[in-house]
CSV table of C-alpha atoms and ligand atoms in Angstrom, one decimal:
chain,number,residue,atom,x,y,z
H,140,MET,CA,-84.3,-34.2,105.6
H,141,LYS,CA,-80.5,-33.6,106.0
H,142,ILE,CA,-79.6,-31.6,109.1
H,143,SER,CA,-76.4,-30.5,110.8
H,144,ILE,CA,-76.1,-29.6,114.5
H,145,ILE,CA,-73.2,-27.4,115.6
H,146,GLY,CA,-72.4,-28.1,119.2
H,147,THR,CA,-73.2,-31.4,120.7
H,148,GLY,CA,-73.7,-30.5,124.4
H,149,TYR,CA,-77.0,-31.2,126.3
H,150,VAL,CA,-79.1,-29.3,123.7
H,151,GLY,CA,-77.2,-30.2,120.5
H,152,LEU,CA,-76.8,-33.9,121.2
H,153,VAL,CA,-80.4,-34.4,122.3
H,154,SER,CA,-81.6,-32.5,119.2
H,155,ALA,CA,-79.3,-34.6,117.0
H,156,VAL,CA,-80.4,-37.9,118.4
H,157,GLY,CA,-84.1,-36.8,118.5
H,158,LEU,CA,-84.2,-35.6,114.9
H,159,ALA,CA,-82.4,-38.8,113.8
H,160,GLU,CA,-85.1,-40.8,115.6
H,161,LEU,CA,-87.7,-38.9,113.7
H,162,GLY,CA,-86.1,-40.2,110.5
H,163,HIS,CA,-83.8,-37.4,109.5
H,164,GLU,CA,-80.1,-37.8,108.6
H,165,VAL,CA,-78.1,-35.8,111.1
H,166,TRP,CA,-74.5,-34.6,111.2
H,167,GLY,CA,-73.3,-33.6,114.7
H,168,VAL,CA,-70.3,-31.3,115.0
H,169,ASN,CA,-68.1,-30.9,118.1
H,170,ARG,CA,-64.7,-29.3,118.3
H,171,SER,CA,-63.3,-32.1,120.6
H,172,PRO,CA,-61.9,-35.1,118.6
H,173,GLU,CA,-62.1,-37.2,121.8
H,174,LYS,CA,-65.8,-36.5,122.2
H,175,ILE,CA,-66.4,-37.2,118.5
H,176,GLU,CA,-64.6,-40.6,118.8
H,177,LYS,CA,-66.8,-41.5,121.8
H,178,LEU,CA,-70.0,-40.4,120.0
H,179,LYS,CA,-69.1,-42.4,116.9
H,180,LYS,CA,-68.8,-45.5,119.2
H,181,GLY,CA,-72.2,-44.7,120.8
H,182,GLN,CA,-70.6,-43.8,124.1
H,183,GLN,CA,-72.2,-41.1,126.3
H,184,ILE,CA,-70.3,-37.9,126.8
H,185,PHE,CA,-72.6,-36.7,129.6
H,186,TYR,CA,-75.3,-38.4,131.6
H,187,GLU,CA,-78.8,-38.0,130.3
H,188,PRO,CA,-81.5,-40.7,130.8
H,189,GLY,CA,-82.6,-42.5,127.7
H,190,LEU,CA,-80.1,-40.8,125.4
H,191,SER,CA,-77.5,-43.6,125.1
H,192,LYS,CA,-80.0,-46.1,123.8
H,193,LEU,CA,-81.3,-43.8,121.0
H,194,LEU,CA,-77.8,-42.7,120.1
H,195,LYS,CA,-76.7,-46.3,119.5
H,196,LYS,CA,-79.9,-47.2,117.7
H,197,ASN,CA,-79.6,-44.3,115.2
H,198,LEU,CA,-75.9,-44.8,114.7
H,199,LYS,CA,-76.7,-48.4,113.6
H,200,LYS,CA,-79.3,-47.1,111.2
H,201,ASN,CA,-76.7,-44.8,109.7
H,202,ARG,CA,-78.9,-41.7,110.4
H,203,LEU,CA,-76.3,-40.1,112.7
H,204,HIS,CA,-72.8,-39.0,111.8
H,205,PHE,CA,-70.3,-37.1,114.0
H,206,GLY,CA,-67.2,-35.1,113.1
H,207,THR,CA,-65.2,-32.0,113.9
H,208,ASP,CA,-65.5,-30.6,110.4
H,209,LEU,CA,-68.2,-27.9,110.3
H,210,ALA,CA,-67.8,-27.3,106.5
H,211,GLU,CA,-68.3,-31.0,105.7
H,212,ALA,CA,-71.4,-31.2,107.9
H,213,ILE,CA,-73.1,-28.0,106.6
H,214,ASN,CA,-72.4,-28.7,102.9
H,215,ASN,CA,-74.0,-32.2,103.3
H,216,THR,CA,-77.2,-30.7,104.7
H,217,ASP,CA,-80.0,-28.2,104.2
H,218,TYR,CA,-80.7,-27.2,107.7
H,219,VAL,CA,-78.1,-26.0,110.2
H,220,PHE,CA,-78.9,-25.9,114.0
H,221,ILE,CA,-76.6,-23.7,116.1
H,222,CYS,CA,-76.5,-25.2,119.6
H,223,VAL,CA,-73.4,-23.7,121.2
H,224,GLY,CA,-73.1,-22.4,124.7
H,225,THR,CA,-74.0,-18.8,125.6
H,226,PRO,CA,-72.4,-18.4,129.1
H,227,PRO,CA,-72.7,-15.2,131.2
H,228,LYS,CA,-70.2,-12.4,130.9
H,229,LYS,CA,-69.1,-10.4,133.9
H,230,ASP,CA,-71.8,-7.7,133.3
H,231,GLY,CA,-74.5,-10.4,133.2
H,232,GLY,CA,-75.0,-10.2,129.4
H,233,ALA,CA,-74.8,-13.4,127.3
H,234,ASP,CA,-71.4,-14.2,125.8
H,235,LEU,CA,-72.1,-14.6,122.1
H,236,SER,CA,-68.6,-15.4,121.0
H,237,ALA,CA,-69.3,-19.1,120.2
H,238,VAL,CA,-72.5,-18.1,118.2
H,239,LYS,CA,-70.4,-15.5,116.3
H,240,THR,CA,-67.5,-17.9,115.6
H,241,VAL,CA,-69.9,-20.6,114.3
H,242,THR,CA,-71.8,-18.1,112.1
H,243,ARG,CA,-68.6,-16.7,110.7
H,244,GLN,CA,-67.5,-20.3,109.9
H,245,ILE,CA,-70.8,-20.9,108.1
H,246,ALA,CA,-70.5,-17.7,106.2
H,247,LYS,CA,-66.9,-18.7,105.1
H,248,GLU,CA,-67.6,-22.4,104.3
H,249,ALA,CA,-71.1,-22.7,103.0
H,250,LYS,CA,-71.3,-23.7,99.3
H,251,LYS,CA,-75.1,-23.8,99.1
H,252,ASN,CA,-78.3,-22.1,100.3
H,253,LEU,CA,-79.1,-23.0,104.0
H,254,ILE,CA,-81.7,-22.6,106.6
H,255,VAL,CA,-79.8,-21.6,109.8
H,256,ILE,CA,-81.7,-22.2,113.0
H,257,ASP,CA,-80.5,-20.8,116.3
H,258,LYS,CA,-81.4,-23.1,119.3
H,259,SER,CA,-79.0,-21.4,121.8
H,260,THR,CA,-80.5,-19.0,124.2
H,261,VAL,CA,-79.5,-15.6,122.9
H,262,PRO,CA,-80.4,-11.9,123.4
H,263,ILE,CA,-83.0,-10.3,121.3
H,264,GLY,CA,-81.4,-9.1,118.0
H,265,THR,CA,-79.0,-12.0,117.7
H,266,ALA,CA,-80.9,-13.6,114.8
H,267,ARG,CA,-80.5,-10.2,113.0
H,268,MET,CA,-76.8,-10.2,113.8
H,269,VAL,CA,-76.5,-13.8,112.4
H,270,GLN,CA,-78.3,-12.6,109.2
H,271,ASP,CA,-75.8,-9.8,108.8
H,272,ILE,CA,-72.8,-12.0,109.2
H,273,LEU,CA,-74.2,-14.5,106.7
H,274,LYS,CA,-74.6,-11.7,104.1
H,275,LYS,CA,-70.8,-12.1,103.5
H,276,ASN,CA,-71.5,-15.4,101.6
H,277,LYS,CA,-73.1,-15.2,98.2
H,278,HIS,CA,-75.6,-18.0,98.9
H,279,LYS,CA,-79.1,-17.5,100.3
H,280,PHE,CA,-79.6,-18.0,104.0
H,281,GLU,CA,-82.9,-18.0,106.0
H,282,VAL,CA,-82.3,-17.4,109.7
H,283,VAL,CA,-84.8,-18.9,112.2
H,284,SER,CA,-84.9,-18.6,116.0
H,285,SER,CA,-86.1,-21.8,117.7
H,286,PRO,CA,-85.1,-21.6,121.3
H,287,GLU,CA,-84.8,-24.8,123.3
H,288,PHE,CA,-87.0,-25.6,126.3
H,289,LEU,CA,-85.7,-29.0,127.4
H,290,ARG,CA,-85.0,-29.9,131.0
H,291,GLU,CA,-81.7,-31.7,131.8
H,292,GLY,CA,-82.6,-35.1,133.3
H,293,LYS,CA,-85.8,-35.2,131.2
H,294,ALA,CA,-84.3,-33.9,127.9
H,295,VAL,CA,-85.3,-37.0,125.8
H,296,GLU,CA,-88.8,-37.0,127.1
H,297,ASP,CA,-89.0,-33.2,126.5
H,298,PHE,CA,-87.8,-33.6,122.9
H,299,PHE,CA,-90.6,-36.0,122.0
H,300,HIS,CA,-93.3,-34.6,124.3
H,301,GLY,CA,-92.4,-31.0,124.8
H,302,ASP,CA,-95.1,-28.4,125.7
H,303,ARG,CA,-94.3,-26.3,122.7
H,304,LEU,CA,-91.9,-25.8,119.8
H,305,LEU,CA,-91.3,-22.1,119.2
H,306,ILE,CA,-90.2,-21.1,115.7
H,307,GLY,CA,-89.4,-17.4,115.0
H,308,ALA,CA,-88.8,-16.3,111.4
H,309,ASP,CA,-89.3,-13.4,109.1
H,310,ASN,CA,-90.6,-15.7,106.4
H,311,LYS,CA,-93.6,-17.9,107.6
H,312,GLN,CA,-93.0,-20.5,104.8
H,313,VAL,CA,-89.5,-21.0,106.1
H,314,ALA,CA,-90.9,-21.3,109.7
H,315,LYS,CA,-93.3,-24.0,108.4
H,316,LYS,CA,-90.4,-25.9,106.8
H,317,VAL,CA,-88.7,-26.0,110.2
H,318,ALA,CA,-91.9,-27.0,111.9
H,319,ASN,CA,-92.2,-29.8,109.4
H,320,LEU,CA,-89.0,-31.3,110.6
H,321,TYR,CA,-91.0,-32.2,113.8
H,322,ALA,CA,-94.2,-33.2,111.9
H,323,LYS,CA,-94.3,-36.6,113.6
H,324,LEU,CA,-94.5,-34.9,117.0
H,325,LYS,CA,-97.8,-33.8,118.5
H,326,THR,CA,-96.0,-30.9,120.2
H,327,HIS,CA,-97.8,-27.5,119.8
H,328,LYS,CA,-95.9,-25.6,117.1
H,329,MET,CA,-96.0,-21.8,117.5
H,330,ILE,CA,-94.7,-19.5,114.8
H,331,THR,CA,-93.7,-16.0,115.7
H,332,GLY,CA,-91.3,-13.3,114.6
H,333,LEU,CA,-87.6,-13.5,115.4
H,334,GLU,CA,-87.6,-11.1,118.3
H,335,THR,CA,-90.6,-12.6,120.0
H,336,ALA,CA,-89.1,-16.1,119.9
H,337,GLU,CA,-85.8,-14.8,121.4
H,338,LEU,CA,-87.6,-13.0,124.2
H,339,THR,CA,-90.1,-15.8,124.9
H,340,LYS,CA,-87.2,-18.1,126.0
H,341,TYR,CA,-85.8,-15.6,128.5
H,342,ALA,CA,-89.3,-14.6,129.7
H,343,SER,CA,-90.1,-18.3,130.4
H,344,ASN,CA,-86.9,-19.1,132.3
H,345,ALA,CA,-87.1,-15.8,134.3
H,346,PHE,CA,-90.7,-16.5,135.2
H,347,LEU,CA,-89.9,-20.0,136.5
H,348,ALA,CA,-86.9,-18.6,138.5
H,349,THR,CA,-89.3,-16.0,139.9
H,350,LYS,CA,-91.7,-18.7,141.1
H,351,ILE,CA,-88.8,-20.5,142.9
H,352,SER,CA,-87.6,-17.3,144.6
H,353,PHE,CA,-91.2,-16.4,145.5
H,354,ILE,CA,-91.8,-19.7,147.3
H,355,ASN,CA,-88.4,-19.3,149.0
H,356,GLU,CA,-89.6,-15.9,150.3
H,357,ILE,CA,-92.8,-17.6,151.6
H,358,ALA,CA,-90.6,-20.2,153.2
H,359,MET,CA,-88.7,-17.5,155.1
H,360,LEU,CA,-92.0,-16.2,156.4
H,361,CYS,CA,-93.2,-19.7,157.3
H,362,GLU,CA,-90.2,-20.1,159.5
H,363,LYS,CA,-91.1,-16.9,161.3
H,364,VAL,CA,-94.8,-17.5,161.8
H,365,GLY,CA,-94.8,-21.3,162.3
H,366,ALA,CA,-96.4,-22.3,159.0
H,367,ASN,CA,-95.3,-25.2,156.7
H,368,VAL,CA,-94.2,-24.1,153.3
H,369,GLU,CA,-94.9,-27.5,151.7
H,370,GLU,CA,-98.5,-27.3,152.7
H,371,VAL,CA,-98.7,-23.6,151.7
H,372,ALA,CA,-97.3,-24.5,148.3
H,373,PHE,CA,-99.7,-27.4,147.9
H,374,GLY,CA,-102.6,-25.2,148.8
H,375,MET,CA,-101.4,-22.6,146.3
H,376,GLY,CA,-100.8,-25.2,143.6
H,377,LEU,CA,-104.4,-26.5,143.8
H,378,ASP,CA,-105.4,-23.3,142.1
H,379,ARG,CA,-105.0,-24.1,138.4
H,380,ARG,CA,-104.0,-20.5,137.6
H,381,ILE,CA,-100.9,-21.1,139.8
H,382,ASN,CA,-100.3,-24.9,139.4
H,383,GLN,CA,-98.0,-27.0,141.6
H,384,TYR,CA,-94.8,-26.8,139.5
H,385,PHE,CA,-91.7,-24.8,140.6
H,386,LEU,CA,-93.1,-24.2,144.1
H,387,ASN,CA,-90.5,-26.3,145.9
H,388,ALA,CA,-88.8,-24.2,148.6
H,389,GLY,CA,-85.2,-25.0,149.2
H,390,ILE,CA,-81.6,-24.1,148.5
H,391,GLY,CA,-82.5,-22.2,145.4
H,392,TYR,CA,-82.1,-22.8,141.7
H,393,GLY,CA,-78.8,-23.6,139.9
H,394,GLY,CA,-77.7,-25.0,136.6
H,395,SER,CA,-76.5,-23.6,133.3
H,396,CYS,CA,-79.7,-21.8,132.4
H,397,PHE,CA,-81.8,-20.1,135.2
H,398,PRO,CA,-78.9,-18.1,136.8
H,399,LYS,CA,-77.5,-16.9,133.5
H,400,ASP,CA,-80.8,-16.3,131.8
H,401,VAL,CA,-82.2,-14.2,134.7
H,402,LYS,CA,-79.0,-12.1,134.6
H,403,ALA,CA,-79.1,-11.8,130.9
H,404,LEU,CA,-82.8,-10.7,130.8
H,405,LYS,CA,-81.9,-8.0,133.4
H,406,HIS,CA,-79.0,-6.9,131.2
H,407,ILE,CA,-81.1,-6.9,128.1
H,408,SER,CA,-83.7,-4.7,129.9
H,409,LYS,CA,-81.0,-2.3,131.1
H,410,THR,CA,-79.5,-1.9,127.7
H,411,ASN,CA,-83.0,-1.1,126.4
H,412,GLY,CA,-83.4,1.6,129.0
H,413,PHE,CA,-85.8,-0.5,131.2
H,414,ASN,CA,-85.3,-1.4,134.8
H,415,PHE,CA,-86.8,-4.9,135.3
H,416,LYS,CA,-87.2,-4.5,139.0
H,417,ILE,CA,-88.5,-8.0,140.0
H,418,LEU,CA,-85.4,-9.7,138.6
H,419,GLU,CA,-83.0,-8.1,141.0
H,420,ALA,CA,-85.0,-9.6,143.9
H,421,VAL,CA,-85.2,-13.0,142.2
H,422,LEU,CA,-81.4,-13.1,142.0
H,423,ASP,CA,-80.8,-11.8,145.5
H,424,VAL,CA,-83.2,-14.3,147.1
H,425,ASN,CA,-81.5,-17.1,145.2
H,426,VAL,CA,-78.1,-16.2,146.5
H,427,ARG,CA,-79.5,-15.8,150.0
H,428,GLN,CA,-81.0,-19.4,150.0
H,429,ARG,CA,-77.5,-20.9,149.5
H,430,LYS,CA,-76.2,-18.8,152.3
H,431,LEU,CA,-79.2,-19.7,154.5
H,432,VAL,CA,-78.3,-23.4,154.3
H,433,PHE,CA,-74.6,-22.6,155.1
H,434,ASN,CA,-75.7,-20.4,158.0
H,435,LYS,CA,-78.1,-23.0,159.4
H,436,ALA,CA,-75.1,-25.4,159.5
H,437,LYS,CA,-72.9,-22.8,161.2
H,438,LYS,CA,-75.6,-22.3,163.8
H,439,GLU,CA,-75.8,-26.0,164.5
H,440,LEU,CA,-72.1,-26.7,164.6
H,441,GLY,CA,-70.7,-23.5,166.1
H,442,ALA,CA,-67.2,-23.1,164.8
H,443,LEU,CA,-66.9,-24.9,161.5
H,444,LYS,CA,-63.1,-25.5,161.7
H,445,GLY,CA,-62.3,-29.2,162.2
H,446,LYS,CA,-66.0,-30.3,161.9
H,447,THR,CA,-67.0,-33.0,159.4
H,448,VAL,CA,-69.8,-32.1,157.1
H,449,THR,CA,-71.4,-34.3,154.4
H,450,VAL,CA,-72.9,-32.9,151.1
H,451,LEU,CA,-75.2,-35.4,149.5
H,452,GLY,CA,-75.9,-34.5,145.9
H,453,LEU,CA,-73.5,-32.4,143.7
H,454,ALA,CA,-75.5,-31.9,140.5
H,455,PHE,CA,-77.7,-28.8,140.3
H,456,LYS,CA,-80.7,-31.1,140.1
H,457,ASP,CA,-81.5,-34.8,140.0
H,458,ASN,CA,-81.0,-37.0,137.0
H,459,THR,CA,-78.1,-35.1,135.6
H,460,ASP,CA,-74.3,-34.9,136.0
H,461,ASP,CA,-74.3,-31.1,135.3
H,462,ILE,CA,-72.7,-29.1,138.2
H,463,ARG,CA,-72.8,-25.7,136.5
H,464,GLU,CA,-73.9,-23.1,139.2
H,465,SER,CA,-74.8,-26.0,141.5
H,466,PRO,CA,-75.5,-24.9,145.1
H,467,ALA,CA,-73.6,-28.0,146.3
H,468,ILE,CA,-70.4,-26.7,144.7
H,469,ASP,CA,-70.6,-23.4,146.5
H,470,LEU,CA,-71.3,-25.1,149.8
H,471,ILE,CA,-68.3,-27.3,149.5
H,472,LYS,CA,-66.1,-24.3,148.7
H,473,TRP,CA,-67.5,-22.4,151.8
H,474,PHE,CA,-67.1,-25.3,154.2
H,475,SER,CA,-63.7,-26.1,153.0
H,476,LYS,CA,-62.6,-22.5,153.3
H,477,ALA,CA,-63.9,-22.4,156.9
H,478,GLY,CA,-61.7,-25.4,157.7
H,479,SER,CA,-64.3,-28.2,157.8
H,480,LYS,CA,-63.6,-31.6,156.5
H,481,VAL,CA,-66.2,-32.1,153.7
H,482,LYS,CA,-67.3,-35.5,152.5
H,483,ALA,CA,-69.3,-35.6,149.3
H,484,TYR,CA,-71.3,-38.1,147.2
H,485,ASP,CA,-73.3,-38.0,143.9
H,486,ARG,CA,-74.0,-41.0,141.7
H,487,GLU,CA,-73.6,-39.1,138.4
H,488,ALA,CA,-72.0,-35.8,139.1
H,489,GLN,CA,-69.0,-37.0,141.2
H,490,GLU,CA,-66.4,-37.1,138.5
H,491,ASN,CA,-67.2,-33.5,137.2
H,492,SER,CA,-67.1,-32.2,140.8
H,493,LYS,CA,-63.8,-33.9,141.6
H,494,GLU,CA,-62.3,-32.4,138.5
H,495,LEU,CA,-63.4,-28.9,139.6
H,496,LEU,CA,-62.9,-29.1,143.3
H,497,LYS,CA,-60.0,-31.5,143.6
H,498,ASP,CA,-59.1,-32.0,147.2
H,499,LYS,CA,-61.7,-29.6,148.7
H,500,ALA,CA,-63.7,-32.7,149.5
H,501,ILE,CA,-63.3,-36.4,150.3
H,502,TRP,CA,-65.1,-38.2,147.4
H,503,SER,CA,-67.1,-41.1,148.8
H,504,LYS,CA,-68.1,-44.4,147.1
H,505,ASN,CA,-71.6,-44.3,148.3
H,506,PRO,CA,-73.9,-42.2,150.5
H,507,TYR,CA,-73.3,-44.4,153.6
H,508,GLU,CA,-69.5,-43.9,153.4
H,509,ALA,CA,-70.1,-40.2,152.9
H,510,CYS,CA,-72.2,-39.8,156.0
H,511,SER,CA,-70.1,-42.0,158.3
H,512,GLY,CA,-68.3,-40.1,161.0
H,513,SER,CA,-70.0,-36.8,160.0
H,514,GLN,CA,-71.6,-34.3,162.3
H,515,LEU,CA,-74.0,-32.8,159.8
H,516,VAL,CA,-75.5,-34.0,156.5
H,517,ILE,CA,-76.8,-31.5,153.9
H,518,ILE,CA,-79.0,-32.7,151.1
H,519,ALA,CA,-78.2,-30.5,148.2
H,520,THR,CA,-79.7,-32.4,145.2
H,521,GLU,CA,-83.2,-34.0,145.1
H,522,TRP,CA,-82.0,-37.4,143.9
H,523,PRO,CA,-85.0,-39.7,144.6
H,524,SER,CA,-82.7,-42.4,145.9
H,525,PHE,CA,-81.8,-40.2,148.9
H,526,LYS,CA,-85.4,-40.6,150.2
H,527,THR,CA,-85.0,-44.4,150.5
H,528,LEU,CA,-81.6,-44.6,152.1
H,529,ASP,CA,-81.3,-46.6,155.3
H,530,TRP,CA,-81.4,-43.5,157.5
H,531,SER,CA,-81.2,-45.5,160.7
H,532,LYS,CA,-77.9,-47.0,159.5
H,533,ILE,CA,-76.7,-43.6,158.6
H,534,LYS,CA,-77.7,-42.2,162.0
H,535,ARG,CA,-75.7,-44.9,163.8
H,536,SER,CA,-72.6,-44.0,161.8
H,537,MET,CA,-72.8,-40.3,162.4
H,538,LYS,CA,-71.0,-38.4,165.2
H,539,LYS,CA,-73.8,-35.8,165.6
H,540,LYS,CA,-77.2,-36.5,164.1
H,541,VAL,CA,-78.1,-33.4,162.2
H,542,ILE,CA,-79.7,-33.2,158.7
H,543,ILE,CA,-80.2,-30.0,156.7
H,544,ASP,CA,-82.6,-30.9,154.0
H,545,GLY,CA,-81.8,-28.3,151.4
H,546,LYS,CA,-84.4,-29.8,149.0
H,547,ASN,CA,-87.1,-30.6,151.4
H,548,ILE,CA,-87.3,-34.2,150.2
H,549,LEU,CA,-87.4,-36.0,153.5
H,550,SER,CA,-90.2,-36.3,156.1
H,551,LYS,CA,-89.5,-34.2,159.1
H,552,ASP,CA,-91.6,-36.5,161.3
H,553,LYS,CA,-89.9,-39.6,160.1
H,554,MET,CA,-86.4,-38.2,160.6
H,555,GLU,CA,-87.2,-36.9,164.1
H,556,LYS,CA,-88.7,-40.3,165.0
H,557,LEU,CA,-85.4,-41.9,163.9
H,558,GLY,CA,-83.6,-39.5,166.3
H,559,PHE,CA,-82.2,-36.9,163.9
H,560,LYS,CA,-82.3,-33.2,164.4
H,561,TYR,CA,-84.0,-32.4,161.1
H,562,ILE,CA,-83.8,-28.9,159.6
H,563,GLY,CA,-85.7,-28.2,156.4
H,564,ILE,CA,-86.5,-25.0,154.6
H,565,GLY,CA,-89.7,-23.3,155.7
H,566,LYS,CA,-91.0,-26.1,157.8
Z,1410,LIG,P1,-73.2,-27.2,126.5
Z,1410,LIG,O1,-72.1,-26.5,127.1
Z,1410,LIG,O2,-73.6,-28.5,127.0
Z,1410,LIG,O3,-72.9,-27.5,125.0
Z,1410,LIG,C1,-72.4,-26.5,124.1
Z,1410,LIG,C2,-71.6,-27.2,123.0
Z,1410,LIG,O4,-71.2,-26.2,122.0
Z,1410,LIG,C3,-70.4,-27.9,123.5
Z,1410,LIG,O5,-70.4,-29.2,122.9
Z,1410,LIG,C4,-69.2,-27.0,122.9
Z,1410,LIG,O6,-68.1,-27.8,122.6
Z,1410,LIG,C5,-69.9,-26.5,121.6
Z,1410,LIG,N1,-69.2,-25.4,121.0
Z,1410,LIG,C6,-68.9,-24.2,121.6
Z,1410,LIG,N2,-68.3,-23.5,120.6
Z,1410,LIG,C7,-68.2,-24.2,119.5
Z,1410,LIG,C8,-67.7,-23.9,118.2
Z,1410,LIG,N3,-67.1,-22.8,117.9
Z,1410,LIG,N4,-67.9,-24.9,117.3
Z,1410,LIG,C9,-68.5,-26.1,117.5
Z,1410,LIG,N5,-69.0,-26.4,118.8
Z,1410,LIG,C10,-68.8,-25.4,119.7
Z,1410,LIG,O7,-74.4,-26.2,126.4
Z,1410,LIG,P2,-75.9,-26.6,126.4
Z,1410,LIG,O8,-76.4,-26.9,127.8
Z,1410,LIG,O9,-76.2,-27.6,125.4
Z,1410,LIG,O10,-76.6,-25.2,126.0
Z,1410,LIG,C11,-76.5,-24.7,124.7
Z,1410,LIG,C12,-77.4,-23.6,124.6
Z,1410,LIG,O11,-78.8,-24.0,124.8
Z,1410,LIG,C13,-77.2,-22.4,125.6
Z,1410,LIG,O12,-77.5,-21.2,125.0
Z,1410,LIG,C14,-78.2,-22.7,126.7
Z,1410,LIG,O13,-78.5,-21.6,127.4
Z,1410,LIG,C15,-79.3,-23.3,125.9
Z,1410,LIG,N6,-80.2,-24.2,126.6
Z,1410,LIG,C16,-79.7,-25.1,127.4
Z,1410,LIG,C17,-80.6,-25.9,128.1
Z,1410,LIG,C18,-80.1,-26.9,129.1
Z,1410,LIG,O14,-80.8,-27.4,129.9
Z,1410,LIG,N7,-78.8,-27.3,129.1
Z,1410,LIG,C19,-82.0,-25.9,127.9
Z,1410,LIG,C20,-82.4,-24.9,127.0
Z,1410,LIG,C21,-81.6,-24.1,126.4
């Protein structure tokens, strides 16, 4: 089939490459000519494991085309995926301006009937709005809502082995056509109405965020009563009704999805006359966790002015270079404002962080350089490589030997045996 993808960010590019790998001919559209030039050459425009190899392979097979011209792309294809960003507005609602702009462009430029599939995370009713905008064009459009569930860092794996593919449409035959694009995948394909698909995405992300905030509340209690949150979480997770996922206590969630989607669901509820009480607490707890780590550092160092603090990990999670809503970024801003000297390191997210924070930190070449001369190290991202660092070497190079493990990835016993003061979350 011939498919166009509007927006080649994390969702759009992974979808474009994945659909090409399934044998479709795909046109990817991005507004930035520089990014298009890179993509045409098979160069990565962000870090995502496994993506580069498939990008190059499908370019070679001539199944992938990239350009800035939306009209050319959509008029070469039968299916159009909208994969643009939907960032939060000040009031917590989702900013739909990119979705509207792209839909208006489709309405203006389309010279044929099209199936338009929304993959962006959008409030309930957006597909209806898209239908209305497209009525301005004389051709026939079928609008489908197929929200994306990929995880950054595991996006390629999730494309091919996702838990479900959700397809919402008014017309079940159209939904089946979209499901057939993924016929080669064993992924469970669920067909629903438009509103149900749109809400399922928000409900899923808000539930996962709730699990994280819940275990962070348990962690607070653990610290008060002398229990260990890792063991509590493990014990809880043995119950199949609960499962072990998203029960890691720590610095709280970040990223481009959970923070904005929880706020958006709260906003959607409010505009529908419903007070979604749990979500307020989920958001409050998450903000508190970041501050908790900062306050633990303050308690250890006393006055922060003139102290040297290291932040290991800048991305909002491991295996990505994405720093949107990353706890590490807030920490660097807070320490820098308090007059501390901040040293920072992340293998993949360093360039993005440098661009954003400029001279608020000293950007190190490796974790050893970042920790050298420091009084306190904070682990802010769960990069597996941090677990296997030569921590005795790090200890020797530090002025004061304190570690705050914001992701609970190190062993307290091991760190204490090495001579560190180890501070985890809830243990
Ligand atoms: P992103 O910021 O990485 O990419 C968005 C892309 O849209 C960018 O390439 C941008 O240039 C492009 N764009 C914006 N306006 C455009 C326009 N008018 N014309 C053409 N291109 C335009 O965002 P993302 O992370 O890929 O997320 C996209 C959507 O998918 C969001 O709604 C997000 O909530 C949702 N989502 C994201 C993830 C994730 O993990 N990143 C997972 C599931 C769902």
